[in-house]
Each structure stands twice: as C-alpha cells, then as structure tokens.
Amino acid sequence: PDRIETGTFMIAVAATGGEVVITGCNPAHLPSLGEKLRNAGVQVDEGEGTITVRRPFAAGSTFMPLRSVDIRTMPFPGFPTDLQAQFMALMMMADGVSVIHETIFENRFMHVAELLRMGADIKIDGSSAIVKGRRRESLCGAPLMATDLRASASLVIAGLAAQGTTEISRIYHLERGYETMVEKLRDLGAVIRVVKE
C-alpha cells in the first residue's frame, strides 16, 4: 500500500462527495489525515486493510459543508508533507479560514498560483498558507499547469470539484507518481480523460 496514493483518494472523495471504500491499504499509515478529515466533517471508517470515506448529502441535493482545519506537516505519524497540496485543495471549499504550515520543504506552495486561477482565496505568509474557504460553486475550471507530483494531484482534485472544465498540462508529473489515477477516478464516476498531443 502507498499511503500517499491512499490519502490522495481520501481527500478527493472528501472534495467531491459521495462514498468510496479504499481497499489494499493500511489505515495505520494515515492517522493524522483521518483525524483531520473527521475534524472537517468527513466520515472516515477504518477496517482491516480498508478505509471508507463518506461525505454525505445534507438537506436537498447538496453535500454537507466542510469545516476549515489547520494542518502542520510533520514526519510520520504527523501530517505528511506529500498530502499538503491535496489538503489545501480541499480547504479551498471549507467554511472558514484554515492555516497550512509547511515545516518539511521550502517552496512547497507552487500549486497556489494555479489554485488562484480557479477562484481560490489563498495568501502565502512565509512557510504558511492562509486559505479562506469559498463555496464550491464559486470555484471555476481553468487551464492549469502542474509544477510537481503532489501539486498535480491537488489540481486534479480541485478540477473535479470546481464548476466547468479544467485542463491540466504537464501531467507527466502525475503519471510518474500515481498508477492509472485517471482510470481509477473514471471508474468512480469522474468525467476525466487524458488528451495526448
């Protein structure tokens, strides 16, 4: 099991809504992510080799709103730096303000410029990003460019949740780090495809 791939799918479900059972994983590898997702209002249930992530519907046909949550990247068992960008994409849609502290790597906020193109409200302050959540409906698809592996995953998550179409270039970053991610997302109902030039 790859804990970062598992965590990326957990965050994608939280961002787009619905329910997914992730199999062949080890829940003990992601204690801090599970806790942060629960704090944000996402249901996370762990089994033997499985994690079920559920963001239920509220009244009508909208998903339950997300709550803003602060994170600080730390070595294991803390919050993984390799899930920071994906979690930021989720916090773009949360009620309130979240602060994301990056303590492992410098210059790990290269994805912020691309998320801003979608209508995100994010400010960088040194090694922290202040994310002011917005309604999902106010985030719009845009042409984006992936700058690294984890940034590309965050752009996919944001694109799946935003209104309209998002086109991400330089996806070779994504393809080297996630095995058949596009196909897995499509199998879950995502409208996503790779366009070869």
PDB file of C-alpha atoms in Angstrom:
ATOM      1  CA  PRO A   1       0.000   0.000   0.000  1.00  0.00           C
ATOM      2  CA  ASP A   2       1.074   3.547  -0.839  1.00  0.00           C
ATOM      3  CA  ARG A   3      -0.113   5.877   1.913  1.00  0.00           C
ATOM      4  CA  ILE A   4       0.123   8.967  -0.283  1.00  0.00           C
ATOM      5  CA  GLU A   5      -1.997   7.440  -3.044  1.00  0.00           C
ATOM      6  CA  THR A   6      -4.484   6.284  -0.404  1.00  0.00           C
ATOM      7  CA  GLY A   7      -4.550   9.746   1.161  1.00  0.00           C
ATOM      8  CA  THR A   8      -4.981  11.445  -2.207  1.00  0.00           C
ATOM      9  CA  PHE A   9      -8.081   9.376  -2.939  1.00  0.00           C
ATOM     10  CA  MET A  10      -9.423  10.024   0.579  1.00  0.00           C
ATOM     11  CA  ILE A  11      -9.116  13.764   0.005  1.00  0.00           C
ATOM     12  CA  ALA A  12     -10.622  13.506  -3.494  1.00  0.00           C
ATOM     13  CA  VAL A  13     -13.731  11.822  -2.078  1.00  0.00           C
ATOM     14  CA  ALA A  14     -13.984  14.474   0.641  1.00  0.00           C
ATOM     15  CA  ALA A  15     -13.753  17.221  -2.010  1.00  0.00           C
ATOM     16  CA  THR A  16     -16.263  15.797  -4.477  1.00  0.00           C
ATOM     17  CA  GLY A  17     -18.678  13.994  -2.151  1.00  0.00           C
ATOM     18  CA  GLY A  18     -20.083  10.507  -2.134  1.00  0.00           C
ATOM     19  CA  GLU A  19     -18.727   7.316  -0.612  1.00  0.00           C
ATOM     20  CA  VAL A  20     -15.710   5.224  -1.554  1.00  0.00           C
ATOM     21  CA  VAL A  21     -14.166   2.141   0.024  1.00  0.00           C
ATOM     22  CA  ILE A  22     -10.399   2.045  -0.478  1.00  0.00           C
ATOM     23  CA  THR A  23      -9.012  -1.484  -0.276  1.00  0.00           C
ATOM     24  CA  GLY A  24      -5.484  -2.854  -0.050  1.00  0.00           C
ATOM     25  CA  CYS A  25      -4.369  -0.028   2.227  1.00  0.00           C
ATOM     26  CA  ASN A  26      -3.104   0.242   5.782  1.00  0.00           C
ATOM     27  CA  PRO A  27      -5.151   2.691   7.894  1.00  0.00           C
ATOM     28  CA  ALA A  28      -2.338   2.831  10.469  1.00  0.00           C
ATOM     29  CA  HIS A  29      -0.222   4.647   7.869  1.00  0.00           C
ATOM     30  CA  LEU A  30      -2.531   7.719   7.872  1.00  0.00           C
ATOM     31  CA  PRO A  31      -3.584   8.517  11.444  1.00  0.00           C
ATOM     32  CA  SER A  32      -3.257  12.297  11.114  1.00  0.00           C
ATOM     33  CA  LEU A  33      -5.118  12.545   7.792  1.00  0.00           C
ATOM     34  CA  GLY A  34      -8.051  10.526   9.117  1.00  0.00           C
ATOM     35  CA  GLU A  35      -8.245  12.797  12.159  1.00  0.00           C
ATOM     36  CA  LYS A  36      -8.096  15.994  10.075  1.00  0.00           C
ATOM     37  CA  LEU A  37     -10.761  14.766   7.653  1.00  0.00           C
ATOM     38  CA  ARG A  38     -13.055  13.892  10.572  1.00  0.00           C
ATOM     39  CA  ASN A  39     -12.465  17.360  12.024  1.00  0.00           C
ATOM     40  CA  ALA A  40     -13.503  18.786   8.637  1.00  0.00           C
ATOM     41  CA  GLY A  41     -16.811  16.901   8.795  1.00  0.00           C
ATOM     42  CA  VAL A  42     -15.952  13.889   6.630  1.00  0.00           C
ATOM     43  CA  GLN A  43     -16.828  10.388   7.836  1.00  0.00           C
ATOM     44  CA  VAL A  44     -13.791   8.095   7.850  1.00  0.00           C
ATOM     45  CA  ASP A  45     -14.146   4.468   8.955  1.00  0.00           C
ATOM     46  CA  GLU A  46     -11.196   2.129   9.136  1.00  0.00           C
ATOM     47  CA  GLY A  47     -11.300  -1.640   8.714  1.00  0.00           C
ATOM     48  CA  GLU A  48      -8.720  -4.325   8.190  1.00  0.00           C
ATOM     49  CA  GLY A  49      -6.959  -3.209   5.028  1.00  0.00           C
ATOM     50  CA  THR A  50      -9.775  -0.782   4.135  1.00  0.00           C
ATOM     51  CA  ILE A  51     -10.745   2.839   4.641  1.00  0.00           C
ATOM     52  CA  THR A  52     -14.273   4.061   3.885  1.00  0.00           C
ATOM     53  CA  VAL A  53     -14.594   7.775   3.194  1.00  0.00           C
ATOM     54  CA  ARG A  54     -18.059   9.309   3.106  1.00  0.00           C
ATOM     55  CA  ARG A  55     -19.241  12.868   2.627  1.00  0.00           C
ATOM     56  CA  PRO A  56     -22.998  12.572   2.926  1.00  0.00           C
ATOM     57  CA  PHE A  57     -25.732  14.725   1.480  1.00  0.00           C
ATOM     58  CA  ALA A  58     -27.298  17.473   3.559  1.00  0.00           C
ATOM     59  CA  ALA A  59     -30.861  18.673   3.014  1.00  0.00           C
ATOM     60  CA  GLY A  60     -31.760  18.695  -0.645  1.00  0.00           C
ATOM     61  CA  SER A  61     -29.062  17.514  -3.014  1.00  0.00           C
ATOM     62  CA  THR A  62     -26.006  19.344  -1.700  1.00  0.00           C
ATOM     63  CA  PHE A  63     -23.212  17.742   0.260  1.00  0.00           C
ATOM     64  CA  MET A  64     -22.614  18.509   3.912  1.00  0.00           C
ATOM     65  CA  PRO A  65     -20.413  21.601   4.206  1.00  0.00           C
ATOM     66  CA  LEU A  66     -16.782  21.177   5.152  1.00  0.00           C
ATOM     67  CA  ARG A  67     -15.253  22.846   8.205  1.00  0.00           C
ATOM     68  CA  SER A  68     -11.878  24.562   7.955  1.00  0.00           C
ATOM     69  CA  VAL A  69      -8.999  22.723   9.642  1.00  0.00           C
ATOM     70  CA  ASP A  70      -5.413  23.802  10.297  1.00  0.00           C
ATOM     71  CA  ILE A  71      -2.551  21.438   9.483  1.00  0.00           C
ATOM     72  CA  ARG A  72       1.185  21.364  10.163  1.00  0.00           C
ATOM     73  CA  THR A  73       3.307  18.997   8.109  1.00  0.00           C
ATOM     74  CA  MET A  74       5.443  16.722  10.268  1.00  0.00           C
ATOM     75  CA  PRO A  75       7.408  13.484   9.967  1.00  0.00           C
ATOM     76  CA  PHE A  76       5.377  10.286  10.449  1.00  0.00           C
ATOM     77  CA  PRO A  77       2.993   9.893  12.250  1.00  0.00           C
ATOM     78  CA  GLY A  78       2.284  13.590  11.714  1.00  0.00           C
ATOM     79  CA  PHE A  79       0.560  15.096   8.691  1.00  0.00           C
ATOM     80  CA  PRO A  80       2.514  14.129   5.529  1.00  0.00           C
ATOM     81  CA  THR A  81       4.061  16.925   3.502  1.00  0.00           C
ATOM     82  CA  ASP A  82       3.147  14.871   0.412  1.00  0.00           C
ATOM     83  CA  LEU A  83      -0.567  15.409   1.177  1.00  0.00           C
ATOM     84  CA  GLN A  84      -0.336  19.118   1.951  1.00  0.00           C
ATOM     85  CA  ALA A  85      -1.189  20.326  -1.583  1.00  0.00           C
ATOM     86  CA  GLN A  86      -4.152  17.949  -1.864  1.00  0.00           C
ATOM     87  CA  PHE A  87      -5.485  19.021   1.540  1.00  0.00           C
ATOM     88  CA  MET A  88      -5.163  22.672   0.522  1.00  0.00           C
ATOM     89  CA  ALA A  89      -7.398  21.963  -2.492  1.00  0.00           C
ATOM     90  CA  LEU A  90      -9.967  20.551  -0.057  1.00  0.00           C
ATOM     91  CA  MET A  91      -9.733  23.541   2.294  1.00  0.00           C
ATOM     92  CA  MET A  92     -10.494  25.872  -0.655  1.00  0.00           C
ATOM     93  CA  MET A  93     -14.098  24.662  -0.231  1.00  0.00           C
ATOM     94  CA  ALA A  94     -14.351  24.658   3.577  1.00  0.00           C
ATOM     95  CA  ASP A  95     -16.301  27.113   5.717  1.00  0.00           C
ATOM     96  CA  GLY A  96     -13.927  29.493   7.480  1.00  0.00           C
ATOM     97  CA  VAL A  97     -10.179  30.032   7.364  1.00  0.00           C
ATOM     98  CA  SER A  98      -7.531  27.323   7.607  1.00  0.00           C
ATOM     99  CA  VAL A  99      -3.798  27.742   8.068  1.00  0.00           C
ATOM    100  CA  ILE A 100      -1.446  25.262   6.442  1.00  0.00           C
ATOM    101  CA  HIS A 101       2.068  25.229   7.916  1.00  0.00           C
ATOM    102  CA  GLU A 102       4.746  23.572   5.775  1.00  0.00           C
ATOM    103  CA  THR A 103       7.651  22.551   8.011  1.00  0.00           C
ATOM    104  CA  ILE A 104       9.400  19.937   5.851  1.00  0.00           C
ATOM    105  CA  PHE A 105      10.215  21.519   2.470  1.00  0.00           C
ATOM    106  CA  GLU A 106      10.774  25.081   1.304  1.00  0.00           C
ATOM    107  CA  ASN A 107       8.937  26.278  -1.808  1.00  0.00           C
ATOM    108  CA  ARG A 108       6.208  23.663  -1.395  1.00  0.00           C
ATOM    109  CA  PHE A 109       3.433  26.100  -2.334  1.00  0.00           C
ATOM    110  CA  MET A 110       3.995  26.244  -6.102  1.00  0.00           C
ATOM    111  CA  HIS A 111       0.449  24.934  -6.655  1.00  0.00           C
ATOM    112  CA  VAL A 112      -1.079  28.032  -5.020  1.00  0.00           C
ATOM    113  CA  ALA A 113      -0.717  30.195  -8.137  1.00  0.00           C
ATOM    114  CA  GLU A 114      -2.671  27.616 -10.133  1.00  0.00           C
ATOM    115  CA  LEU A 115      -5.403  27.249  -7.485  1.00  0.00           C
ATOM    116  CA  LEU A 116      -5.828  31.031  -7.500  1.00  0.00           C
ATOM    117  CA  ARG A 117      -6.690  30.818 -11.202  1.00  0.00           C
ATOM    118  CA  MET A 118      -9.722  28.742 -10.196  1.00  0.00           C
ATOM    119  CA  GLY A 119     -11.006  31.387  -7.781  1.00  0.00           C
ATOM    120  CA  ALA A 120      -9.326  30.232  -4.571  1.00  0.00           C
ATOM    121  CA  ASP A 121      -8.560  32.750  -1.819  1.00  0.00           C
ATOM    122  CA  ILE A 122      -5.078  31.802  -0.554  1.00  0.00           C
ATOM    123  CA  LYS A 123      -2.339  34.035   0.862  1.00  0.00           C
ATOM    124  CA  ILE A 124       1.256  32.917   1.481  1.00  0.00           C
ATOM    125  CA  ASP A 125       2.978  34.103   4.642  1.00  0.00           C
ATOM    126  CA  GLY A 126       6.461  32.621   4.845  1.00  0.00           C
ATOM    127  CA  SER A 127       6.102  28.883   5.393  1.00  0.00           C
ATOM    128  CA  SER A 128       2.338  29.128   5.929  1.00  0.00           C
ATOM    129  CA  ALA A 129      -0.639  29.427   3.613  1.00  0.00           C
ATOM    130  CA  ILE A 130      -3.856  31.048   4.814  1.00  0.00           C
ATOM    131  CA  VAL A 131      -6.810  29.534   2.967  1.00  0.00           C
ATOM    132  CA  LYS A 132     -10.143  31.321   3.088  1.00  0.00           C
ATOM    133  CA  GLY A 133     -12.767  28.801   2.048  1.00  0.00           C
ATOM    134  CA  ARG A 134     -15.286  29.567  -0.667  1.00  0.00           C
ATOM    135  CA  ARG A 135     -18.437  27.891  -1.835  1.00  0.00           C
ATOM    136  CA  ARG A 136     -17.697  25.087  -4.236  1.00  0.00           C
ATOM    137  CA  GLU A 137     -19.980  26.741  -6.795  1.00  0.00           C
ATOM    138  CA  SER A 138     -17.699  29.799  -6.889  1.00  0.00           C
ATOM    139  CA  LEU A 139     -14.668  27.759  -7.982  1.00  0.00           C
ATOM    140  CA  CYS A 140     -14.333  27.594 -11.754  1.00  0.00           C
ATOM    141  CA  GLY A 141     -12.403  25.289 -14.013  1.00  0.00           C
ATOM    142  CA  ALA A 142      -9.359  26.825 -15.697  1.00  0.00           C
ATOM    143  CA  PRO A 143      -6.320  25.905 -17.787  1.00  0.00           C
ATOM    144  CA  LEU A 144      -3.647  24.920 -15.253  1.00  0.00           C
ATOM    145  CA  MET A 145      -0.036  23.755 -15.288  1.00  0.00           C
ATOM    146  CA  ALA A 146       1.308  21.092 -12.944  1.00  0.00           C
ATOM    147  CA  THR A 147       4.631  22.020 -11.353  1.00  0.00           C
ATOM    148  CA  ASP A 148       5.371  18.803  -9.464  1.00  0.00           C
ATOM    149  CA  LEU A 149       3.873  15.464  -8.491  1.00  0.00           C
ATOM    150  CA  ARG A 150       1.798  16.437  -5.452  1.00  0.00           C
ATOM    151  CA  ALA A 151       0.801  19.775  -6.950  1.00  0.00           C
ATOM    152  CA  SER A 152      -0.601  17.923  -9.966  1.00  0.00           C
ATOM    153  CA  ALA A 153      -2.739  15.733  -7.676  1.00  0.00           C
ATOM    154  CA  SER A 154      -4.099  18.840  -5.942  1.00  0.00           C
ATOM    155  CA  LEU A 155      -5.038  20.352  -9.308  1.00  0.00           C
ATOM    156  CA  VAL A 156      -6.897  17.185 -10.295  1.00  0.00           C
ATOM    157  CA  ILE A 157      -8.852  17.259  -7.021  1.00  0.00           C
ATOM    158  CA  ALA A 158      -9.658  20.959  -7.409  1.00  0.00           C
ATOM    159  CA  GLY A 159     -10.668  20.422 -11.037  1.00  0.00           C
ATOM    160  CA  LEU A 160     -13.011  17.571 -10.148  1.00  0.00           C
ATOM    161  CA  ALA A 161     -14.752  19.727  -7.529  1.00  0.00           C
ATOM    162  CA  ALA A 162     -14.915  23.016  -9.472  1.00  0.00           C
ATOM    163  CA  GLN A 163     -17.599  24.112 -11.897  1.00  0.00           C
ATOM    164  CA  GLY A 164     -16.824  23.770 -15.595  1.00  0.00           C
ATOM    165  CA  THR A 165     -13.826  22.192 -17.287  1.00  0.00           C
ATOM    166  CA  THR A 166     -10.265  22.149 -16.027  1.00  0.00           C
ATOM    167  CA  GLU A 167      -7.362  21.342 -18.336  1.00  0.00           C
ATOM    168  CA  ILE A 168      -4.067  20.417 -16.668  1.00  0.00           C
ATOM    169  CA  SER A 169      -0.861  20.427 -18.689  1.00  0.00           C
ATOM    170  CA  ARG A 170       2.470  18.739 -17.845  1.00  0.00           C
ATOM    171  CA  ILE A 171       0.729  15.699 -16.354  1.00  0.00           C
ATOM    172  CA  TYR A 172       3.875  13.611 -16.694  1.00  0.00           C
ATOM    173  CA  HIS A 173       4.397  14.538 -13.043  1.00  0.00           C
ATOM    174  CA  LEU A 174       1.124  12.816 -12.173  1.00  0.00           C
ATOM    175  CA  GLU A 175       1.774   9.787 -14.353  1.00  0.00           C
ATOM    176  CA  ARG A 176       5.127   9.059 -12.726  1.00  0.00           C
ATOM    177  CA  GLY A 177       3.699   9.089  -9.205  1.00  0.00           C
ATOM    178  CA  TYR A 178       0.217   7.568  -9.467  1.00  0.00           C
ATOM    179  CA  GLU A 179      -0.515   4.299 -11.210  1.00  0.00           C
ATOM    180  CA  THR A 180      -3.532   4.651 -13.545  1.00  0.00           C
ATOM    181  CA  MET A 181      -5.005   7.501 -11.494  1.00  0.00           C
ATOM    182  CA  VAL A 182      -7.179   8.755 -14.360  1.00  0.00           C
ATOM    183  CA  GLU A 183      -8.686   5.302 -14.927  1.00  0.00           C
ATOM    184  CA  LYS A 184      -9.359   4.820 -11.203  1.00  0.00           C
ATOM    185  CA  LEU A 185     -11.087   8.195 -10.969  1.00  0.00           C
ATOM    186  CA  ARG A 186     -13.115   7.453 -14.087  1.00  0.00           C
ATOM    187  CA  ASP A 187     -14.208   4.140 -12.560  1.00  0.00           C
ATOM    188  CA  LEU A 188     -15.516   6.152  -9.592  1.00  0.00           C
ATOM    189  CA  GLY A 189     -17.608   8.375 -11.856  1.00  0.00           C
ATOM    190  CA  ALA A 190     -15.244  11.254 -12.619  1.00  0.00           C
ATOM    191  CA  VAL A 191     -15.503  12.881 -16.025  1.00  0.00           C
ATOM    192  CA  ILE A 192     -11.786  12.906 -16.780  1.00  0.00           C
ATOM    193  CA  ARG A 193      -9.558  11.923 -19.686  1.00  0.00           C
ATOM    194  CA  VAL A 194      -6.008  12.242 -20.908  1.00  0.00           C
ATOM    195  CA  VAL A 195      -5.503  14.141 -24.153  1.00  0.00           C
ATOM    196  CA  LYS A 196      -2.277  13.228 -25.959  1.00  0.00           C
ATOM    197  CA  GLU A 197      -0.814  15.919 -28.187  1.00  0.00           C
TER     198      GLU A 197
END
